[in-house]
Amino acid sequence: MDAAEFRRRGREMVDYVADYLENIEQRPVYPDLEPGYLRSLIPSEAPLEPESYEDVMKDVERVIMPGITHWHSPYFFAYFPAASSYPAMLADMLCGAIGCIGFSWAASPACTELETVMLDWLGKMLQLPECFIAGTDGHGGGVIQGTASEATLISLLAARCKAIRRVQATNPEISEAEVLSKLVAYTSEQAHSSVERAALIGGVMMRKVPTDKTYAVGGHMLKQMVEEDKAAGFIPFYVTKHSGIECVCLFQFCATLGTTPSCAFDHTTELGPICNDENMWMHIDAAYAGSAFICPEFRPLLNGIEFADSFNFNPHKWLLVNFDCSAMWVKKRTDIIGAFKMEPLYLKHENQESGLVTDYRHWQIPLGRRFRSLKLWFVFRMYGLKGLQAHIRKQVALAKEFESLVRADKRFEICAEVIMGLVCFRLKGSNELNQNLLKKITKSQEIHLVPCQLSGRFVLRFAICARTTESRHIQQAWRHITQLTFELLQEPSH
Amino acid sequence: MDAAEFRRRGREMVDYVADYLENIEQRPVYPDLEPGYLRSLIPSEAPLEPESYEDVMKDVERVIMPGITHWHSPYFFAYFPAASSYPAMLADMLCGAIGCIGFSWAASPACTELETVMLDWLGKMLQLPECFIAGTDGHGGGVIQGTASEATLISLLAARCKAIRRVQATNPEISEAEVLSKLVAYTSEQAHSSVERAALIGGVMMRKVPTDKTYAVGGHMLKQMVEEDKAAGFIPFYVTKHSGIECVCLFQFCATLGTTPSCAFDHTTELGPICNDENMWMHIDAAYAGSAFICPEFRPLLNGIEFADSFNFNPHKWLLVNFDCSAMWVKKRTDIIGAFKMEPLYLKHENQESGLVTDYRHWQIPLGRRFRSLKLWFVFRMYGLKGLQAHIRKQVALAKEFESLVRADKRFEICAEVIMGLVCFRLKGSNELNQNLLKKITKSQEIHLVPCQLSGRFVLRFAICARTTESRHIQQAWRHITQLTFELLQEPSH
């Protein structure tokens, strides 16, 4: 395919994309097919000779579309939103064409520099403390990671490295492996599974702090657990030259603002000082809810950020920037860079020792990286801060609308305070009843949701996801749910 | 921006992309600017109100393009290629529009299933042993990772998990942390920096095996080092119930086919049996060279793959699939899944216990993932196997052409056998002389290359990168290099 054909096919694809998104609500939101459906629909080997583009596009409708869960349907209420907007898609086209691999400043200076400045823009939109902003006298800065899981892992590895160095600074005879074997991290029992997975990858122990009745961790809960663990001899101490005894082993706490099950908010203003006192790295994971902090009315939920060592949220969830784009800030750049730095000659460049450049490969797990800040730039400029705030507010209002519908029906209960765009609800009654309701919902293919578990109860999560979801979709979804509930309750078994 | 405006802007962007790529050789391949150039060119904060799209696109030329290292210029010879083709870009547009996050089968069945089948197609193109192909009776299969670094890390973590379980199966009293502290992995001293980094992240020791004069590791070198390490008490042993004594501690060897400095090939047919005998997981990293194995004449270099536990290469380097798309296969799916499995309720779905579905989130570091197999599908079908083979062969021929030019000039020497699309060469003389030549080349902005170090010598790497590089660009590049050499040798200091 040459440039001339690309011009033609590209236009067709633009129209295909626009048609797809304009008519998406006509498609069943969730596919009805059996695992393995696709293999029999296409050949078992790649073709030897080129095929026609028409045949490929025909197969998109024949093979792919029947197997798609349509995340951008206004009837998709599952998981958390995956952001999508036209400006982000245009920026992604440009990103693909430039096709640079921005592992170092020299590999494409614009790729690195736009990222640093866009993370500053975004940090200012969130009113992050100055120490997190790169273009200040501070030592911090931002980076785009692929996912929040990677940000969580990176923060754990940076904290691990820092703790090991701290022990070895005063106890050089202790091996890295020995320190590693004694490190203990903490997180909420409601934290995302990726937090526990990060500990598994990092080879450190992770303890889960119980939550209060709002599913959040407060300061006294962390403090009590740490004290109990110390008393039980669960947390080993190191003798240090300066302070006598120090528990470097308590090396990280990962707080969550907007948990995945119920969008609960850990009390970071209480947790922060404890982490600082205990010399624990505090990472704040606000993967979903973080986008809302651009609205002044939600910003208080981020209070306590001043105590954090690192902070992360996903513009690719709720800020209209297509996946992947997870924004992460650290208070001290050297903490994160120091954990990974490797300098083979083939990656060296003239400017890297000047102290002026950022080589983002030291900030992340992969080496290669795409020019993702273009998406932020296009979206920020095409929406403006006000446009982005309007998007957040509209989706929160839709969640409140759904909450009202649920509250008005005595057969149902709301299971967690509705703060953002997520409503946790259930039929009063057994878990089995709610499981059956969800099965009916999934089977109907009209709307799509997923469950969670709260205090041992099976709960339905209704998340406002698509950019194009309107009040009429909420009303229709609720009519559908109550209709299926009616049918369910008619069944002899109930 | 609504769908109607996207149709218009999308067409304009398609034309911008086509124009950019058609005229790319008119641009200086490497930018001439100082670190920090970008910050002063744009505001220090995001706009409050939306801006016009025209203004954004004007800034692409004003702000971004001057800071781009043009990886797809036919005069770009640095690093390794970043693949780019029109069919892949079209597929990426579709991927962005579908915008599903394919962490589980249910999150979009087509996303998972096309990936499994495309990795089978690709595996068959490489003539991988059947045990790596998912659609067989074997236990293996393929997955798309973001980068080779992630594949290397995943393989190390899977091997680590397997080794720990093996020790604990017979010695349940030994803690995970204790086993971890004793694990030793091996790799070539010429392996990519990401291999060492994986060991750092995984918290295990890594030993570097010296290479022969072709910069490759042969069987006797690994064997000798392992024996020496055993004799020196460097490798601890575990007593097992079955075999008496076993060194589980030797848990992985990472072989490279096509090293980054010089594209050397470790002797996997010799290394494989040693790994199998010693119960070491063998991972083969063929990030760059792997694409060439679709040509029968290069396939013998992959012999020994039958001994490997995992194998990885990057279609996003040399197989015309835009970044990111790193293909990884494992011999036993359970090895990789077992290392990471976490099952929160909000990610569960009906079919996952059927044994028929693949939930790729267990195969990778991040949770979220894009629909990247669309790119493979479009590229395989629009080029056909023959078209892809022609691309590889053409680029190897261009490297040979450049090699001949270097060999014909007595002032230069070739520093490593030219097997694929990389030529390592230098001026006969000091490292300083070659460093100065490279500085001149970089400064001229006409062509772009990066150096490497081979046997302590500073060497220039000339990699055929852009899809559109032709003989005339090679000839022009060589004229340019010899011109700069002439100038350099005229300078009084030489």
CSV table of C-alpha atoms in Angstrom, one decimal, chain A residues 112-398:
chain,number,residue,atom,x,y,z
A,112,THR,CA,10.2,13.7,25.9
A,113,GLU,CA,9.8,17.5,26.3
A,114,LEU,CA,6.1,17.6,25.4
A,115,GLU,CA,5.5,14.8,28.0
A,116,THR,CA,7.2,16.7,30.8
A,117,VAL,CA,5.3,19.9,30.0
A,118,MET,CA,2.0,18.1,29.6
A,119,LEU,CA,2.4,16.4,33.0
A,120,ASP,CA,3.1,19.8,34.4
A,121,TRP,CA,-0.1,21.2,32.8
A,122,LEU,CA,-2.0,18.3,34.2
A,123,GLY,CA,-0.4,18.5,37.6
A,124,LYS,CA,-1.4,22.2,37.7
A,125,MET,CA,-5.0,21.3,36.7
A,126,LEU,CA,-5.0,19.0,39.8
A,127,GLN,CA,-3.3,21.6,41.9
A,128,LEU,CA,-0.6,19.2,42.8
A,129,PRO,CA,2.0,20.6,45.3
A,130,GLU,CA,4.8,22.4,43.5
A,131,CYS,CA,7.3,19.7,44.4
A,132,PHE,CA,5.7,17.4,41.9
A,133,ILE,CA,6.0,19.8,39.0
A,134,ALA,CA,9.1,19.5,36.8
A,135,GLY,CA,9.2,23.2,35.7
A,136,THR,CA,9.9,24.5,39.2
A,137,ASP,CA,12.8,24.5,41.6
A,138,GLY,CA,11.6,21.2,43.0
A,139,HIS,CA,13.0,17.7,42.4
A,140,GLY,CA,9.8,16.1,41.1
A,141,GLY,CA,8.1,15.6,37.8
A,142,GLY,CA,5.7,13.5,35.8
A,143,VAL,CA,5.8,10.6,33.3
A,144,ILE,CA,3.3,8.7,31.2
A,145,GLN,CA,3.1,5.1,32.1
A,146,GLY,CA,1.1,2.5,30.2
A,147,THR,CA,-1.2,1.5,33.1
A,148,ALA,CA,-1.7,2.1,36.8
A,149,SER,CA,-0.4,-1.4,37.4
A,150,GLU,CA,2.9,-0.3,36.1
A,151,ALA,CA,2.9,2.9,38.1
A,152,THR,CA,2.2,0.9,41.3
A,153,LEU,CA,5.0,-1.5,40.4
A,154,ILE,CA,7.4,1.2,39.7
A,155,SER,CA,6.7,3.0,43.0
A,156,LEU,CA,7.1,-0.3,44.9
A,157,LEU,CA,10.5,-0.9,43.2
A,158,ALA,CA,11.7,2.6,43.8
A,159,ALA,CA,10.6,2.3,47.5
A,160,ARG,CA,12.3,-1.1,47.7
A,161,CYS,CA,15.6,0.3,46.3
A,162,LYS,CA,15.5,3.2,48.6
A,163,ALA,CA,14.9,1.0,51.7
A,164,ILE,CA,17.7,-1.4,50.7
A,165,ARG,CA,20.1,1.5,50.3
A,166,ARG,CA,19.1,3.0,53.6
A,167,VAL,CA,19.9,-0.2,55.4
A,168,GLN,CA,23.1,-0.8,53.6
A,169,ALA,CA,24.3,2.7,54.2
A,170,THR,CA,24.6,2.0,57.9
A,171,ASN,CA,24.9,-1.8,57.7
A,172,PRO,CA,27.1,-2.5,54.6
A,173,GLU,CA,27.6,-6.1,55.7
A,174,ILE,CA,23.9,-6.9,55.1
A,175,SER,CA,23.3,-8.3,51.6
A,176,GLU,CA,20.6,-6.9,49.3
A,177,ALA,CA,18.9,-10.2,49.3
A,178,GLU,CA,18.7,-10.3,53.1
A,179,VAL,CA,17.1,-6.9,53.3
A,180,LEU,CA,14.7,-7.8,50.5
A,181,SER,CA,13.5,-10.8,52.4
A,182,LYS,CA,12.5,-8.6,55.3
A,183,LEU,CA,10.6,-5.8,53.6
A,184,VAL,CA,7.0,-5.4,54.4
A,185,ALA,CA,4.5,-3.2,52.4
A,186,TYR,CA,1.0,-2.3,53.4
A,187,THR,CA,-2.1,-1.5,51.4
A,188,SER,CA,-5.9,-1.6,51.8
A,189,GLU,CA,-7.8,-4.8,51.6
A,190,GLN,CA,-9.9,-3.0,49.0
A,191,ALA,CA,-6.8,-2.0,46.9
A,192,HIS,CA,-6.7,-3.2,43.3
A,193,SER,CA,-5.3,-6.6,42.6
A,194,SER,CA,-2.4,-5.0,40.8
A,195,VAL,CA,-1.0,-3.7,44.1
A,196,GLU,CA,-0.7,-7.2,45.5
A,197,ARG,CA,0.7,-8.3,42.2
A,198,ALA,CA,3.4,-5.6,42.4
A,199,ALA,CA,4.5,-7.0,45.7
A,200,LEU,CA,4.6,-10.5,44.2
A,201,ILE,CA,6.7,-9.3,41.3
A,202,GLY,CA,9.0,-7.3,43.6
A,203,GLY,CA,9.5,-10.3,45.9
A,204,VAL,CA,8.3,-8.5,49.0
A,205,MET,CA,5.7,-9.2,51.6
A,206,MET,CA,2.4,-7.2,51.5
A,207,ARG,CA,0.0,-6.9,54.4
A,208,LYS,CA,-3.6,-5.8,53.9
A,209,VAL,CA,-5.1,-3.3,56.2
A,210,PRO,CA,-8.8,-3.7,57.0
A,211,THR,CA,-11.1,-0.9,56.0
A,212,ASP,CA,-13.9,0.9,57.8
A,213,LYS,CA,-17.6,0.7,56.9
A,214,THR,CA,-17.1,3.0,54.0
A,215,TYR,CA,-14.4,0.6,52.7
A,216,ALA,CA,-11.6,3.1,53.3
A,217,VAL,CA,-8.5,2.9,55.4
A,218,GLY,CA,-8.1,5.5,58.1
A,219,GLY,CA,-5.0,6.5,60.0
A,220,HIS,CA,-5.8,4.6,63.1
A,221,MET,CA,-6.3,1.3,61.2
A,222,LEU,CA,-2.9,1.5,59.6
A,223,LYS,CA,-1.3,2.6,62.9
A,224,GLN,CA,-3.0,-0.2,64.9
A,225,MET,CA,-1.9,-2.9,62.4
A,226,VAL,CA,1.6,-1.7,62.3
A,227,GLU,CA,1.8,-1.7,66.1
A,228,GLU,CA,0.3,-5.1,66.3
A,229,ASP,CA,2.8,-6.4,63.6
A,230,LYS,CA,5.7,-4.8,65.5
A,231,ALA,CA,4.5,-6.4,68.8
A,232,ALA,CA,4.1,-9.8,67.2
A,233,GLY,CA,7.7,-9.6,65.9
A,234,PHE,CA,6.3,-9.6,62.4
A,235,ILE,CA,8.3,-6.6,61.5
A,236,PRO,CA,12.1,-7.0,61.8
A,237,PHE,CA,14.2,-4.0,62.8
A,238,TYR,CA,17.6,-2.9,61.7
A,239,VAL,CA,20.0,-1.3,64.0
A,240,THR,CA,21.3,1.9,62.4
A,241,LYS,CA,24.2,4.1,63.3
A,242,HIS,CA,22.2,7.2,63.6
A,243,SER,CA,19.0,6.5,65.3
A,244,GLY,CA,19.7,3.3,67.1
A,245,ILE,CA,16.8,1.2,65.7
A,246,GLU,CA,14.8,1.7,62.6
A,247,CYS,CA,12.2,-0.3,60.9
A,248,VAL,CA,13.2,0.2,57.3
A,249,CYS,CA,11.3,-3.0,56.7
A,250,LEU,CA,8.1,-1.1,56.7
A,251,PHE,CA,8.9,0.4,53.3
A,252,GLN,CA,5.7,1.3,51.5
A,253,PHE,CA,2.0,2.1,51.9
A,254,CYS,CA,-0.1,2.2,48.8
A,255,ALA,CA,-3.2,4.3,49.4
A,256,THR,CA,-6.2,4.3,47.0
A,257,LEU,CA,-8.4,7.2,46.1
A,258,GLY,CA,-11.4,5.6,44.4
A,259,THR,CA,-11.1,1.9,44.9
A,260,THR,CA,-12.2,-0.4,42.1
A,261,PRO,CA,-15.0,-2.2,44.0
A,262,SER,CA,-16.8,0.8,45.4
A,263,CYS,CA,-14.8,4.0,44.7
A,264,ALA,CA,-13.9,4.4,48.3
A,265,PHE,CA,-11.3,7.0,49.4
A,266,ASP,CA,-8.6,6.2,51.9
A,267,HIS,CA,-8.0,9.0,54.4
A,268,THR,CA,-4.6,10.2,53.1
A,269,THR,CA,-4.5,13.2,55.4
A,270,GLU,CA,-4.4,10.8,58.3
A,271,LEU,CA,-2.2,8.2,56.5
A,272,GLY,CA,0.4,10.6,55.2
A,273,PRO,CA,1.9,11.7,58.5
A,274,ILE,CA,2.1,8.0,59.7
A,275,CYS,CA,3.9,7.0,56.5
A,276,ASN,CA,6.3,10.0,56.9
A,277,ASP,CA,6.9,9.2,60.6
A,278,GLU,CA,7.6,5.5,59.8
A,279,ASN,CA,9.7,6.4,56.8
A,280,MET,CA,7.4,4.5,54.5
A,281,TRP,CA,7.1,5.5,50.9
A,282,MET,CA,3.4,6.6,50.3
A,283,HIS,CA,2.1,5.9,46.9
A,284,ILE,CA,-1.4,7.2,46.0
A,285,ASP,CA,-3.3,5.2,43.3
A,286,ALA,CA,-6.2,7.3,42.0
A,287,ALA,CA,-6.5,5.4,38.7
A,288,TYR,CA,-10.1,6.2,38.1
A,289,ALA,CA,-11.1,9.0,40.4
A,290,GLY,CA,-8.0,11.1,39.8
A,291,SER,CA,-9.5,12.8,36.8
A,292,ALA,CA,-12.2,14.3,38.9
A,293,PHE,CA,-9.7,16.3,40.9
A,294,ILE,CA,-9.6,18.9,38.1
A,295,CYS,CA,-12.9,20.1,39.5
A,296,PRO,CA,-12.5,22.3,42.6
A,297,GLU,CA,-15.4,20.6,44.3
A,298,PHE,CA,-13.7,17.2,44.2
A,299,ARG,CA,-10.1,18.4,44.8
A,300,PRO,CA,-10.4,18.1,48.7
A,301,LEU,CA,-10.4,14.4,48.2
A,302,LEU,CA,-6.8,14.7,47.1
A,303,ASN,CA,-5.7,16.5,50.3
A,304,GLY,CA,-2.8,14.6,51.8
A,305,ILE,CA,-1.0,14.4,48.5
A,306,GLU,CA,1.7,16.6,50.1
A,307,PHE,CA,2.7,13.6,52.2
A,308,ALA,CA,3.0,11.3,49.1
A,309,ASP,CA,6.2,10.2,47.4
A,310,SER,CA,4.4,9.2,44.2
A,311,PHE,CA,0.9,9.7,42.8
A,312,ASN,CA,-0.8,8.2,39.8
A,313,PHE,CA,-4.1,8.3,37.9
A,314,ASN,CA,-5.3,7.3,34.5
A,315,PRO,CA,-6.4,10.0,32.0
A,316,HIS,CA,-7.2,7.0,29.8
A,317,LYS,CA,-10.0,6.2,32.2
A,318,TRP,CA,-11.9,9.4,32.7
A,319,LEU,CA,-10.2,12.3,31.0
A,320,LEU,CA,-11.0,11.6,27.3
A,321,VAL,CA,-7.6,10.4,26.4
A,322,ASN,CA,-7.6,7.0,24.6
A,323,PHE,CA,-5.8,4.1,26.3
A,324,ASP,CA,-2.9,4.0,27.1
A,325,CYS,CA,-2.0,7.1,29.1
A,326,SER,CA,-1.5,6.7,32.9
A,327,ALA,CA,-0.1,9.8,34.5
A,328,MET,CA,2.4,9.4,37.3
A,329,TRP,CA,4.3,12.0,39.4
A,330,VAL,CA,7.1,11.6,41.9
A,331,LYS,CA,8.4,14.0,44.5
A,332,LYS,CA,12.0,13.1,43.8
A,333,ARG,CA,13.0,12.2,40.3
A,334,THR,CA,16.2,10.6,41.6
A,335,ASP,CA,14.2,8.0,43.7
A,336,ILE,CA,12.7,6.5,40.6
A,337,ILE,CA,15.6,6.9,38.2
A,338,GLY,CA,18.1,5.5,40.8
A,339,ALA,CA,16.2,2.2,41.0
A,340,PHE,CA,16.7,1.2,37.3
A,341,LYS,CA,19.5,3.2,35.7
A,342,MET,CA,21.5,1.2,33.0
A,343,GLU,CA,23.7,3.0,30.5
A,344,PRO,CA,24.8,0.9,27.5
A,345,LEU,CA,26.7,2.8,24.9
A,346,TYR,CA,24.1,2.4,22.2
A,347,LEU,CA,21.6,4.4,24.3
A,348,LYS,CA,24.0,7.2,25.4
A,349,HIS,CA,23.8,10.6,23.9
A,350,GLU,CA,25.6,13.9,24.1
A,351,ASN,CA,23.2,15.8,26.3
A,352,GLN,CA,22.4,13.2,28.9
A,353,GLU,CA,25.1,14.2,31.4
A,354,SER,CA,24.0,17.9,31.2
A,355,GLY,CA,21.4,17.3,33.9
A,356,LEU,CA,19.0,19.2,31.7
A,357,VAL,CA,17.4,16.3,30.0
A,358,THR,CA,15.0,13.5,31.0
A,359,ASP,CA,15.6,10.0,29.7
A,360,TYR,CA,12.2,8.5,30.4
A,361,ARG,CA,13.5,4.9,29.9
A,362,HIS,CA,14.8,5.2,33.5
A,363,TRP,CA,11.3,5.9,34.7
A,364,GLN,CA,9.5,2.8,33.5
A,365,ILE,CA,9.6,-0.9,33.0
A,366,PRO,CA,9.7,-1.1,29.2
A,367,LEU,CA,12.5,0.5,27.1
A,368,GLY,CA,10.4,1.7,24.2
A,369,ARG,CA,7.6,4.2,24.4
A,370,ARG,CA,5.2,5.9,22.1
A,371,PHE,CA,4.6,9.6,21.7
A,372,ARG,CA,1.6,9.6,24.0
A,373,SER,CA,1.7,13.2,25.2
A,374,LEU,CA,0.3,14.2,21.9
A,375,LYS,CA,-3.0,12.8,23.0
A,376,LEU,CA,-2.9,14.9,26.2
A,377,TRP,CA,-2.0,18.0,24.2
A,378,PHE,CA,-4.8,17.6,21.7
A,379,VAL,CA,-7.4,16.8,24.3
A,380,PHE,CA,-6.4,19.6,26.7
A,381,ARG,CA,-6.5,22.2,23.9
A,382,MET,CA,-9.6,20.9,22.1
A,383,TYR,CA,-11.7,20.7,25.3
A,384,GLY,CA,-10.1,23.3,27.5
A,385,LEU,CA,-10.1,22.8,31.3
A,386,LYS,CA,-13.8,23.8,31.3
A,387,GLY,CA,-14.8,21.2,28.8
A,388,LEU,CA,-13.0,18.5,30.7
A,389,GLN,CA,-14.7,19.6,34.0
A,390,ALA,CA,-18.0,19.5,32.2
A,391,HIS,CA,-17.4,15.9,31.2
A,392,ILE,CA,-16.6,14.8,34.8
A,393,ARG,CA,-19.6,16.7,36.2
A,394,LYS,CA,-22.0,15.3,33.7
A,395,GLN,CA,-21.0,11.8,34.4
A,396,VAL,CA,-21.2,12.2,38.2
A,397,ALA,CA,-24.7,13.7,37.7
A,398,LEU,CA,-25.7,10.7,35.7
